[in-house]
């Protein structure tokens, strides 16, 4: 392990007592200059093995610069922190140490307690910036979440993009507010008790403005990915490529005080090395935490149901702390009446939803028809906190051709039921921006490339993607600015009905998640009873309540009754010596529901579950 990487970033331009140090990996270069652009000056770099570097007092924070390779190739810094002119323009020298942090006492939360809210910076607010998010932090606290997950901010072409076309992993998107804007947002979040999760992409680099190959073999033809040649994590010269991404991880945690990273589609990271890159990243993060005393988490997106990713290092795993569980979403969507084509064809609805409540994965060593092979491994021994679940996210909305949200596809009653299904799970819940008030605007796929041939390729790619989802509508044009504008949240909905009431319902759900046994993502105590004919599901959650010293500990049982049918269903509560006390009733008229259930029910008593509703009772007074 390179201990120096823990202390400070070494790639790109950094600042220290002797001035600015510039370092770039370019193993095949004949010579490299750093060209200061705003005050014209060329500064030669000296070769140091496969790297080129110099230390100079002639480059100051705020100066713009580029690297000149072999006297002719002019490129932005591969480790640039700020690109005010976009992916093709000059880099800006940034000293991350000058930001005045006020979060020295920020503890971060145990992962068990994370209540996540995913958002896209450009469409979350009218401003489309980090400052726009900061202006809404009090709202998020009022809602009841305690962690925001920001979709990727690495510099991408133009000003409109989901973020997965980033080409400069260290540079913070200029149109969002740049490096200092992100630092300011993170500091403001911590001041209000909010953790920050940042989405990063280590499985590919976007197409426009991707100049990494001019510097060195960042990619390899040894592996082919959906985006072309794979990032070079295991071929010749891969040590420096691995270091590049390890430095990126450490930078976000150390210099930007990010609490957790969400690593995009790690199943598409190709690495046959003896030590997988994710395992090495975890080793470095553990060392950083030991040095700083700050807690950080690594959460991955993974669709292979391969538990090695979330196995601890001591068990020969990659050590990732948690993963998104798309299978819970797929089973829930089908149960809620969603379509059964495309990737939904593998999910039969409520039976698979019940399995996901107990086993996390639906396919855990079983045959998946769409892939025509055995998929997954058992999750036995893995805690509930290792799985993030949701009823919607950017992918599951934005990868629909028309970007429809559940608010456009299902009834208000079903929206409330789906939210309750997520919050009552023994996993970490995540919301997607706007779902808490039933946002009606779609979340569409959008880009702002400058290359006409690339724009057309994106358009055709989107049309091909929806070949399995038959529709009479045209695919929205990702390049059209109106596609982006249609995807922005309509905050005025919060003053209208039923959106205002739905917001209060989500507040109540989140408060319940924090105050009852639902708070504990304990998979071991979960039991499920499912009736596929009546489309009902009963979820049992238990947790031992520790009373005062000298008294007897009690076990609280929470029973969640869910009716996914369009007819009322009578269900019997479990035998219990006392009364069952109602905690939540989505069918209560206060939530625009048709009829409230009894507040108390005797053990073995029956309740009528209204159509498309959830009832939650506890046996604790």
Short mmCIF file of C-alpha atoms in Angstrom, two decimals, residues 258-605:
data_model
loop_
_atom_site.label_atom_id
_atom_site.label_comp_id
_atom_site.label_asym_id
_atom_site.label_seq_id
_atom_site.Cartn_x
_atom_site.Cartn_y
_atom_site.Cartn_z
CA UNK A 258 -18.21 12.65 1.32
CA UNK A 259 -19.69 10.03 3.65
CA UNK A 260 -20.35 7.19 1.20
CA UNK A 261 -19.83 6.38 -2.45
CA UNK A 262 -22.30 4.54 -4.66
CA UNK A 263 -20.27 2.75 -7.32
CA UNK A 264 -22.14 2.39 -10.60
CA UNK A 265 -22.63 -1.06 -12.20
CA UNK A 266 -19.63 -2.79 -10.64
CA UNK A 267 -20.54 -6.01 -12.46
CA UNK A 268 -19.23 -4.22 -15.57
CA UNK A 269 -15.80 -3.64 -13.98
CA UNK A 270 -13.49 -6.19 -15.60
CA UNK A 271 -10.61 -7.26 -13.39
CA UNK A 272 -8.98 -10.68 -13.33
CA UNK A 273 -6.13 -9.53 -11.08
CA UNK A 274 -5.18 -11.48 -8.00
CA UNK A 275 -6.57 -8.54 -5.99
CA UNK A 276 -9.75 -7.12 -7.51
CA UNK A 277 -9.74 -3.32 -7.79
CA UNK A 278 -12.75 -3.07 -5.47
CA UNK A 279 -10.97 -5.08 -2.81
CA UNK A 280 -7.93 -2.81 -3.11
CA UNK A 281 -10.15 0.27 -2.89
CA UNK A 282 -11.69 -1.11 0.31
CA UNK A 283 -8.23 -1.73 1.79
CA UNK A 284 -7.26 1.88 1.14
CA UNK A 285 -10.55 3.21 2.52
CA UNK A 286 -10.10 1.15 5.70
CA UNK A 287 -6.60 2.59 6.08
CA UNK A 288 -7.90 6.13 5.53
CA UNK A 289 -10.62 5.67 8.16
CA UNK A 290 -8.08 4.34 10.66
CA UNK A 291 -5.95 7.42 10.04
CA UNK A 292 -8.68 10.08 10.12
CA UNK A 293 -11.24 8.53 12.47
CA UNK A 294 -14.03 9.32 10.00
CA UNK A 295 -16.51 6.63 8.90
CA UNK A 296 -17.11 6.03 5.20
CA UNK A 297 -19.14 3.45 3.26
CA UNK A 298 -18.93 1.85 -0.18
CA UNK A 299 -22.26 0.95 -1.77
CA UNK A 300 -22.38 -0.77 -5.15
CA UNK A 301 -24.87 -1.23 -7.95
CA UNK A 302 -24.81 -4.91 -8.87
CA UNK A 303 -27.18 -7.03 -10.97
CA UNK A 304 -25.40 -10.40 -10.81
CA UNK A 305 -26.56 -11.33 -7.26
CA UNK A 306 -22.95 -12.20 -6.51
CA UNK A 307 -22.32 -11.99 -2.76
CA UNK A 308 -18.53 -11.88 -3.13
CA UNK A 309 -18.86 -8.13 -3.65
CA UNK A 310 -20.38 -7.65 -0.18
CA UNK A 311 -18.37 -10.32 1.61
CA UNK A 312 -15.92 -8.88 4.17
CA UNK A 313 -12.25 -8.77 3.26
CA UNK A 314 -11.49 -11.39 5.92
CA UNK A 315 -13.80 -13.80 4.08
CA UNK A 316 -12.01 -13.20 0.77
CA UNK A 317 -14.70 -10.82 -0.41
CA UNK A 318 -14.36 -7.37 -1.91
CA UNK A 319 -15.58 -5.72 1.29
CA UNK A 320 -18.30 -3.49 -0.14
CA UNK A 321 -20.62 -2.33 2.64
CA UNK A 322 -23.91 -2.58 0.76
CA UNK A 323 -25.51 -2.92 -2.66
CA UNK A 324 -28.61 -1.73 -4.48
CA UNK A 325 -31.16 -4.53 -4.75
CA UNK A 326 -32.99 -4.05 -8.04
CA UNK A 327 -34.78 -7.38 -7.61
CA UNK A 328 -36.87 -6.03 -4.74
CA UNK A 329 -37.96 -3.19 -7.02
CA UNK A 330 -38.77 -5.51 -9.94
CA UNK A 331 -40.87 -7.84 -7.79
CA UNK A 332 -42.68 -4.89 -6.17
CA UNK A 333 -43.42 -3.23 -9.53
CA UNK A 334 -44.90 -6.41 -10.98
CA UNK A 335 -46.92 -7.00 -7.79
CA UNK A 336 -48.25 -3.45 -8.05
CA UNK A 337 -49.61 -4.18 -11.52
CA UNK A 338 -46.64 -3.16 -13.64
CA UNK A 339 -45.79 -4.60 -17.02
CA UNK A 340 -44.20 -8.04 -17.31
CA UNK A 341 -42.08 -7.60 -20.42
CA UNK A 342 -38.36 -6.85 -20.78
CA UNK A 343 -36.43 -7.58 -17.60
CA UNK A 344 -39.70 -7.68 -15.62
CA UNK A 345 -40.55 -10.97 -17.35
CA UNK A 346 -38.44 -12.87 -14.81
CA UNK A 347 -40.62 -11.77 -11.87
CA UNK A 348 -43.99 -13.30 -11.01
CA UNK A 349 -45.18 -10.67 -8.55
CA UNK A 350 -46.15 -11.22 -4.95
CA UNK A 351 -44.45 -14.62 -4.56
CA UNK A 352 -41.13 -13.12 -5.61
CA UNK A 353 -41.75 -10.04 -3.47
CA UNK A 354 -42.20 -12.29 -0.43
CA UNK A 355 -38.94 -14.05 -1.28
CA UNK A 356 -37.11 -10.74 -1.57
CA UNK A 357 -38.33 -9.72 1.90
CA UNK A 358 -36.66 -12.79 3.39
CA UNK A 359 -33.76 -13.53 1.03
CA UNK A 360 -33.01 -10.12 -0.55
CA UNK A 361 -32.25 -11.78 -3.90
CA UNK A 362 -35.07 -13.38 -5.85
CA UNK A 363 -32.59 -15.39 -7.89
CA UNK A 364 -30.07 -16.81 -5.43
CA UNK A 365 -28.71 -19.86 -7.20
CA UNK A 366 -31.78 -20.51 -9.33
CA UNK A 367 -32.50 -20.52 -13.03
CA UNK A 368 -33.35 -17.13 -14.58
CA UNK A 369 -35.24 -17.55 -17.87
CA UNK A 370 -34.12 -14.27 -19.45
CA UNK A 371 -30.45 -15.11 -18.95
CA UNK A 372 -31.02 -18.84 -19.54
CA UNK A 373 -28.68 -19.80 -16.72
CA UNK A 374 -28.36 -20.19 -12.96
CA UNK A 375 -28.04 -16.77 -11.36
CA UNK A 376 -26.98 -15.63 -7.90
CA UNK A 377 -25.87 -16.97 -4.55
CA UNK A 378 -27.50 -17.27 -1.16
CA UNK A 379 -27.43 -14.14 1.02
CA UNK A 380 -27.38 -16.17 4.26
CA UNK A 381 -25.23 -14.39 6.82
CA UNK A 382 -25.55 -10.97 5.16
CA UNK A 383 -27.20 -8.27 7.25
CA UNK A 384 -30.19 -6.27 6.06
CA UNK A 385 -28.11 -3.09 6.03
CA UNK A 386 -26.20 -4.54 3.06
CA UNK A 387 -29.17 -4.09 0.72
CA UNK A 388 -30.71 -0.81 -0.47
CA UNK A 389 -34.32 -1.09 -1.67
CA UNK A 390 -36.71 1.30 -3.39
CA UNK A 391 -39.92 1.57 -5.36
CA UNK A 392 -38.27 3.87 -7.89
CA UNK A 393 -34.86 5.31 -8.77
CA UNK A 394 -33.26 7.17 -11.66
CA UNK A 395 -32.74 3.97 -13.68
CA UNK A 396 -36.15 2.42 -13.17
CA UNK A 397 -37.87 5.66 -14.18
CA UNK A 398 -35.43 7.15 -16.65
CA UNK A 399 -34.84 3.89 -18.48
CA UNK A 400 -38.52 3.76 -19.38
CA UNK A 401 -39.00 5.24 -22.81
CA UNK A 402 -41.32 7.99 -21.55
CA UNK A 403 -39.71 8.30 -18.11
CA UNK A 404 -43.00 7.75 -16.27
CA UNK A 405 -43.00 7.71 -12.51
CA UNK A 406 -45.33 5.42 -10.48
CA UNK A 407 -47.48 8.52 -9.90
CA UNK A 408 -48.32 8.36 -13.63
CA UNK A 409 -48.79 4.59 -13.71
CA UNK A 410 -50.60 3.52 -10.54
CA UNK A 411 -53.29 4.90 -8.22
CA UNK A 412 -52.63 7.12 -5.22
CA UNK A 413 -53.55 4.17 -2.99
CA UNK A 414 -50.96 1.98 -4.69
CA UNK A 415 -48.31 4.69 -4.37
CA UNK A 416 -48.89 4.73 -0.61
CA UNK A 417 -48.77 0.93 -0.47
CA UNK A 418 -45.51 0.78 -2.43
CA UNK A 419 -43.93 3.37 -0.13
CA UNK A 420 -45.04 1.37 2.91
CA UNK A 421 -43.67 -1.83 1.36
CA UNK A 422 -40.23 -0.21 1.06
CA UNK A 423 -40.22 1.41 4.50
CA UNK A 424 -41.29 -1.77 6.29
CA UNK A 425 -38.56 -3.89 4.68
CA UNK A 426 -35.58 -5.17 6.69
CA UNK A 427 -33.27 -3.27 4.35
CA UNK A 428 -32.09 0.31 3.83
CA UNK A 429 -34.86 2.37 2.17
CA UNK A 430 -34.21 4.87 -0.59
CA UNK A 431 -36.54 7.45 -2.13
CA UNK A 432 -36.14 9.11 -5.51
CA UNK A 433 -36.58 12.88 -5.61
CA UNK A 434 -40.20 13.96 -5.88
CA UNK A 435 -41.78 10.61 -5.11
CA UNK A 436 -42.72 11.90 -1.66
CA UNK A 437 -45.32 14.20 -3.20
CA UNK A 438 -46.15 12.12 -6.27
CA UNK A 439 -44.28 14.25 -8.81
CA UNK A 440 -46.00 14.03 -12.19
CA UNK A 441 -43.18 15.25 -14.40
CA UNK A 442 -41.25 12.35 -15.95
CA UNK A 443 -37.56 11.75 -15.40
CA UNK A 444 -36.23 11.35 -18.93
CA UNK A 445 -32.81 10.54 -20.32
CA UNK A 446 -31.00 13.70 -21.48
CA UNK A 447 -27.60 14.71 -22.84
CA UNK A 448 -25.95 17.81 -24.34
CA UNK A 449 -23.21 16.47 -26.62
CA UNK A 450 -21.59 18.70 -29.23
CA UNK A 451 -20.69 15.97 -31.75
CA UNK A 452 -23.62 15.45 -34.21
CA UNK A 453 -22.63 11.85 -34.95
CA UNK A 454 -22.54 11.04 -31.24
CA UNK A 455 -25.91 12.71 -30.71
CA UNK A 456 -27.42 10.54 -33.43
CA UNK A 457 -25.80 7.42 -31.98
CA UNK A 458 -27.39 8.20 -28.60
CA UNK A 459 -30.79 8.69 -30.23
CA UNK A 460 -30.58 5.37 -32.06
CA UNK A 461 -29.28 3.61 -28.96
CA UNK A 462 -32.28 4.74 -26.94
CA UNK A 463 -34.68 3.48 -29.61
CA UNK A 464 -32.94 0.12 -29.70
CA UNK A 465 -33.06 -0.13 -25.91
CA UNK A 466 -36.86 -0.05 -25.95
CA UNK A 467 -37.31 -2.71 -28.59
CA UNK A 468 -38.71 -5.09 -25.93
CA UNK A 469 -41.13 -2.45 -24.61
CA UNK A 470 -43.75 -1.95 -27.30
CA UNK A 471 -45.18 1.55 -27.53
CA UNK A 472 -47.04 3.79 -29.96
CA UNK A 473 -45.05 6.81 -28.78
CA UNK A 474 -41.82 8.26 -30.13
CA UNK A 475 -38.74 8.10 -27.92
CA UNK A 476 -38.07 11.59 -26.50
CA UNK A 477 -34.99 13.19 -28.01
CA UNK A 478 -32.22 13.08 -25.34
CA UNK A 479 -30.43 16.05 -26.94
CA UNK A 480 -33.47 18.34 -26.93
CA UNK A 481 -33.27 20.83 -24.05
CA UNK A 482 -37.04 20.44 -23.60
CA UNK A 483 -36.46 16.81 -22.60
CA UNK A 484 -34.29 18.07 -19.74
CA UNK A 485 -36.72 20.83 -18.75
CA UNK A 486 -39.62 18.37 -18.61
CA UNK A 487 -37.63 16.32 -16.10
CA UNK A 488 -37.36 19.08 -13.49
CA UNK A 489 -39.32 18.81 -10.24
CA UNK A 490 -42.43 20.93 -9.89
CA UNK A 491 -42.06 22.19 -6.34
CA UNK A 492 -45.37 24.06 -6.54
CA UNK A 493 -47.10 20.66 -6.34
CA UNK A 494 -46.34 20.67 -2.62
CA UNK A 495 -49.08 23.26 -2.10
CA UNK A 496 -51.64 21.20 -4.05
CA UNK A 497 -53.67 18.09 -3.31
CA UNK A 498 -53.23 15.18 -3.16
CA UNK A 499 -49.49 15.96 -3.28
CA UNK A 500 -49.45 17.82 0.03
CA UNK A 501 -51.17 14.94 1.79
CA UNK A 502 -48.86 12.39 0.18
CA UNK A 503 -45.89 14.38 1.49
CA UNK A 504 -47.31 14.22 5.04
CA UNK A 505 -47.85 10.47 4.58
CA UNK A 506 -44.17 10.03 3.67
CA UNK A 507 -43.19 12.11 6.69
CA UNK A 508 -45.25 9.78 8.88
CA UNK A 509 -43.72 6.68 7.27
CA UNK A 510 -40.19 7.96 7.80
CA UNK A 511 -40.93 8.89 11.41
CA UNK A 512 -42.37 5.40 11.97
CA UNK A 513 -39.28 3.84 10.42
CA UNK A 514 -37.15 5.69 12.99
CA UNK A 515 -39.31 5.05 16.07
CA UNK A 516 -40.39 1.39 15.85
CA UNK A 517 -38.83 -2.01 15.28
CA UNK A 518 -38.83 -1.14 11.58
CA UNK A 519 -35.74 0.93 12.32
CA UNK A 520 -33.55 -2.14 12.62
CA UNK A 521 -32.61 -3.81 9.32
CA UNK A 522 -32.66 -7.23 10.95
CA UNK A 523 -33.25 -10.00 8.41
CA UNK A 524 -33.09 -12.80 10.97
CA UNK A 525 -36.43 -11.96 12.57
CA UNK A 526 -38.41 -11.57 9.34
CA UNK A 527 -41.30 -13.86 8.44
CA UNK A 528 -43.71 -13.56 5.53
CA UNK A 529 -47.11 -15.08 4.80
CA UNK A 530 -48.35 -14.63 1.25
CA UNK A 531 -51.72 -15.35 -0.36
CA UNK A 532 -51.22 -15.29 -4.12
CA UNK A 533 -54.93 -15.74 -4.83
CA UNK A 534 -56.04 -12.74 -2.78
CA UNK A 535 -52.80 -10.83 -3.47
CA UNK A 536 -52.10 -10.17 0.21
CA UNK A 537 -48.82 -10.27 2.06
CA UNK A 538 -48.24 -10.26 5.81
CA UNK A 539 -44.78 -9.21 6.94
CA UNK A 540 -43.61 -9.86 10.51
CA UNK A 541 -40.77 -7.79 11.97
CA UNK A 542 -39.41 -8.32 15.48
CA UNK A 543 -36.85 -6.61 17.66
CA UNK A 544 -35.91 -7.06 21.30
CA UNK A 545 -36.49 -3.86 23.26
CA UNK A 546 -33.95 -3.32 26.05
CA UNK A 547 -35.70 -1.91 29.12
CA UNK A 548 -34.25 -0.33 32.23
CA UNK A 549 -31.69 -2.35 34.23
CA UNK A 550 -33.43 -4.84 36.54
CA UNK A 551 -36.52 -5.15 34.34
CA UNK A 552 -37.44 -7.81 31.82
CA UNK A 553 -36.56 -7.20 28.20
CA UNK A 554 -39.48 -7.29 25.78
CA UNK A 555 -39.74 -8.24 22.16
CA UNK A 556 -41.74 -5.91 19.94
CA UNK A 557 -43.51 -7.45 16.98
CA UNK A 558 -44.63 -5.28 14.09
CA UNK A 559 -47.11 -6.77 11.64
CA UNK A 560 -47.43 -5.21 8.20
CA UNK A 561 -50.55 -6.23 6.27
CA UNK A 562 -50.46 -5.45 2.55
CA UNK A 563 -53.28 -5.81 0.04
CA UNK A 564 -52.20 -5.46 -3.58
CA UNK A 565 -55.64 -6.38 -4.95
CA UNK A 566 -58.42 -4.00 -5.94
CA UNK A 567 -60.84 -5.57 -3.47
CA UNK A 568 -61.08 -5.43 0.30
CA UNK A 569 -59.58 -8.45 2.05
CA UNK A 570 -60.13 -9.76 5.59
CA UNK A 571 -56.95 -10.79 7.41
CA UNK A 572 -56.48 -12.20 10.92
CA UNK A 573 -53.85 -10.76 13.20
CA UNK A 574 -51.58 -13.21 15.07
CA UNK A 575 -52.53 -14.56 18.49
CA UNK A 576 -51.51 -12.18 21.25
CA UNK A 577 -52.54 -11.84 24.92
CA UNK A 578 -53.13 -8.11 24.64
CA UNK A 579 -54.21 -5.67 21.97
CA UNK A 580 -52.63 -4.91 18.63
CA UNK A 581 -52.12 -1.15 18.30
CA UNK A 582 -52.28 0.54 14.91
CA UNK A 583 -49.18 2.44 13.79
CA UNK A 584 -50.11 3.25 10.19
CA UNK A 585 -53.13 2.94 7.94
CA UNK A 586 -52.69 4.07 4.35
CA UNK A 587 -56.48 3.80 3.79
CA UNK A 588 -57.26 6.30 6.55
CA UNK A 589 -59.27 9.30 5.22
CA UNK A 590 -56.54 11.60 6.55
CA UNK A 591 -54.42 10.21 3.68
CA UNK A 592 -57.32 10.48 1.19
CA UNK A 593 -58.09 6.82 1.80
CA UNK A 594 -61.56 5.22 1.74
CA UNK A 595 -61.88 3.97 5.35
CA UNK A 596 -59.81 3.67 8.52
CA UNK A 597 -59.20 0.33 10.24
CA UNK A 598 -59.68 -0.05 14.02
CA UNK A 599 -57.02 1.55 16.19
CA UNK A 600 -56.88 -1.53 18.40
CA UNK A 601 -57.53 -5.16 17.59
CA UNK A 602 -57.48 -8.15 19.94
CA UNK A 603 -55.12 -11.02 19.26
CA UNK A 604 -56.58 -13.37 16.65
CA UNK A 605 -58.89 -10.53 15.66
#
